[in-house]
Amino acid sequence: MKKLRFILPLFALCVLFLTGCKKEETFKTFTQPYWHEEFNAEYTATMTAVVTLPQEIGTYVQEGDELAAFINGECRGVAKNIDGLNYIMIKGMPDENEMVTFKYYSARNMYMYQCVNCTAFENDGIYGTADSPIVLPLVVINE
């Protein structure tokens, strides 16, 4: 009987060791942002983006989710979601060619995702179309 008391806990430890205990990954959560385009009279140029979310994120879209385009940390356009496509008019200066970063906030899990340096701003440029939208390669922000 004493051997059994010793062997059972040892057996349980071996099973845990062999199967591995996976720690569930957790990410930083964010409060819902209020993104709006900054008014700047110098932003006379625009670029159009038509993008979608990756399937593993897009499946869970709900009211309160937000997607916006940023240049140098400044919000330059907020998406309008129509039938799963996100339309964004990105504002800039005519000679600007800075990189555009997209950020997506998921109200469901309160995570923030981003696609850093997805494309360069281009006056009258087009990044994706309704027939061929760009799937944003989003990664969760955990800092």
XYZ file of C-alpha atoms in Angstrom:
143
model
C 0.000 0.000 0.000
C 2.868 2.355 0.812
C 4.392 1.635 -2.575
C 1.128 2.577 -4.263
C 1.061 5.973 -2.500
C 4.556 6.613 -3.799
C 4.029 5.252 -7.319
C 0.762 7.096 -8.165
C 2.122 10.644 -7.660
C 5.312 9.648 -9.471
C 3.243 8.255 -12.354
C 1.182 11.489 -12.519
C 4.354 13.587 -12.668
C 5.726 11.433 -15.465
C 2.523 11.797 -17.473
C 2.585 15.583 -17.042
C 6.239 15.712 -18.022
C 5.761 13.551 -21.110
C 2.623 15.267 -22.371
C 3.903 18.703 -21.464
C 2.030 21.427 -19.726
C 1.283 24.185 -22.146
C 0.910 27.609 -20.680
C -1.914 29.503 -22.335
C -0.589 32.557 -24.122
C -2.087 35.843 -23.015
C -1.801 39.210 -24.676
C -2.046 42.770 -23.488
C -5.567 44.186 -23.620
C -6.478 47.711 -24.675
C -9.393 50.047 -24.069
C -11.452 50.837 -27.134
C -9.714 53.557 -29.139
C -11.379 56.591 -30.619
C -9.599 56.985 -33.908
C -10.366 59.952 -36.111
C -8.437 61.602 -38.906
C -6.377 64.573 -37.842
C -7.410 67.737 -39.665
C -4.446 69.215 -41.455
C -4.893 71.643 -44.359
C -1.615 70.345 -45.850
C -3.192 66.909 -46.401
C -4.534 67.599 -49.877
C -3.581 64.205 -51.307
C -5.388 60.914 -50.758
C -4.750 57.247 -51.249
C -7.448 54.581 -51.302
C -7.095 51.271 -49.485
C -9.470 48.315 -49.691
C -8.417 45.670 -47.203
C -9.739 42.644 -45.358
C -8.755 40.958 -42.128
C -7.108 37.535 -41.996
C -9.719 34.779 -41.684
C -8.708 33.859 -38.121
C -9.470 37.438 -37.036
C -12.212 38.354 -39.507
C -14.419 35.493 -38.344
C -14.978 37.312 -35.048
C -15.692 40.846 -36.299
C -18.349 42.598 -34.265
C -19.687 46.049 -33.589
C -17.103 48.146 -31.793
C -14.160 46.826 -33.817
C -12.080 49.520 -35.481
C -9.494 49.690 -38.246
C -7.427 52.740 -39.110
C -4.381 53.807 -41.138
C -1.468 55.677 -39.558
C 1.579 57.505 -40.852
C 4.271 58.301 -38.296
C 1.835 57.459 -35.492
C -0.798 59.934 -36.726
C -4.244 58.652 -37.718
C -4.703 59.416 -41.407
C -7.836 57.424 -42.178
C -10.539 55.331 -40.497
C -12.094 52.326 -42.230
C -15.702 51.905 -43.225
C -16.640 48.233 -43.212
C -19.063 47.291 -45.961
C -19.855 43.598 -46.442
C -16.555 42.477 -44.952
C -14.411 44.899 -46.932
C -12.722 47.821 -45.221
C -12.513 51.012 -47.258
C -10.045 53.648 -46.088
C -9.246 57.022 -47.595
C -5.756 57.784 -46.346
C -4.820 61.467 -46.280
C -1.372 62.926 -46.844
C 0.710 65.548 -48.548
C 1.146 65.386 -52.354
C 4.878 64.607 -52.194
C 4.680 62.313 -49.151
C 5.891 58.711 -49.441
C 6.028 57.622 -45.777
C 5.050 54.075 -44.807
C 1.456 53.344 -43.802
C 0.718 51.229 -40.732
C -2.721 49.714 -40.157
C -4.095 49.036 -36.676
C -7.116 46.923 -35.861
C -8.899 46.829 -32.508
C -10.999 43.773 -31.661
C -13.766 44.634 -29.197
C -14.367 40.917 -28.567
C -10.998 40.184 -26.974
C -9.789 43.784 -26.482
C -6.624 43.026 -28.459
C -4.851 45.440 -30.746
C -3.359 44.156 -33.979
C -1.116 45.921 -36.442
C 0.444 45.649 -39.865
C 3.576 47.776 -39.762
C 4.899 49.373 -42.950
C 2.353 47.696 -45.199
C 2.686 50.134 -48.070
C 4.098 53.558 -48.822
C 1.725 56.506 -49.125
C 1.286 57.509 -52.739
C -0.737 60.485 -54.021
C -3.812 59.043 -55.801
C -2.471 55.570 -54.993
C -4.563 52.442 -54.706
C -3.850 49.655 -52.207
C -6.269 46.848 -52.997
C -9.605 46.981 -54.784
C -13.117 45.728 -54.117
C -12.463 42.858 -56.551
C -9.020 42.132 -55.124
C -8.697 43.434 -51.551
C -5.428 43.166 -49.647
C -5.484 40.743 -46.705
C -3.642 42.587 -43.947
C -0.901 40.477 -42.322
C -1.874 41.536 -38.795
C 0.023 40.586 -35.671
C -1.147 41.139 -32.113
C 0.479 43.973 -30.203
C 1.810 42.726 -26.889
C 3.741 45.661 -25.481
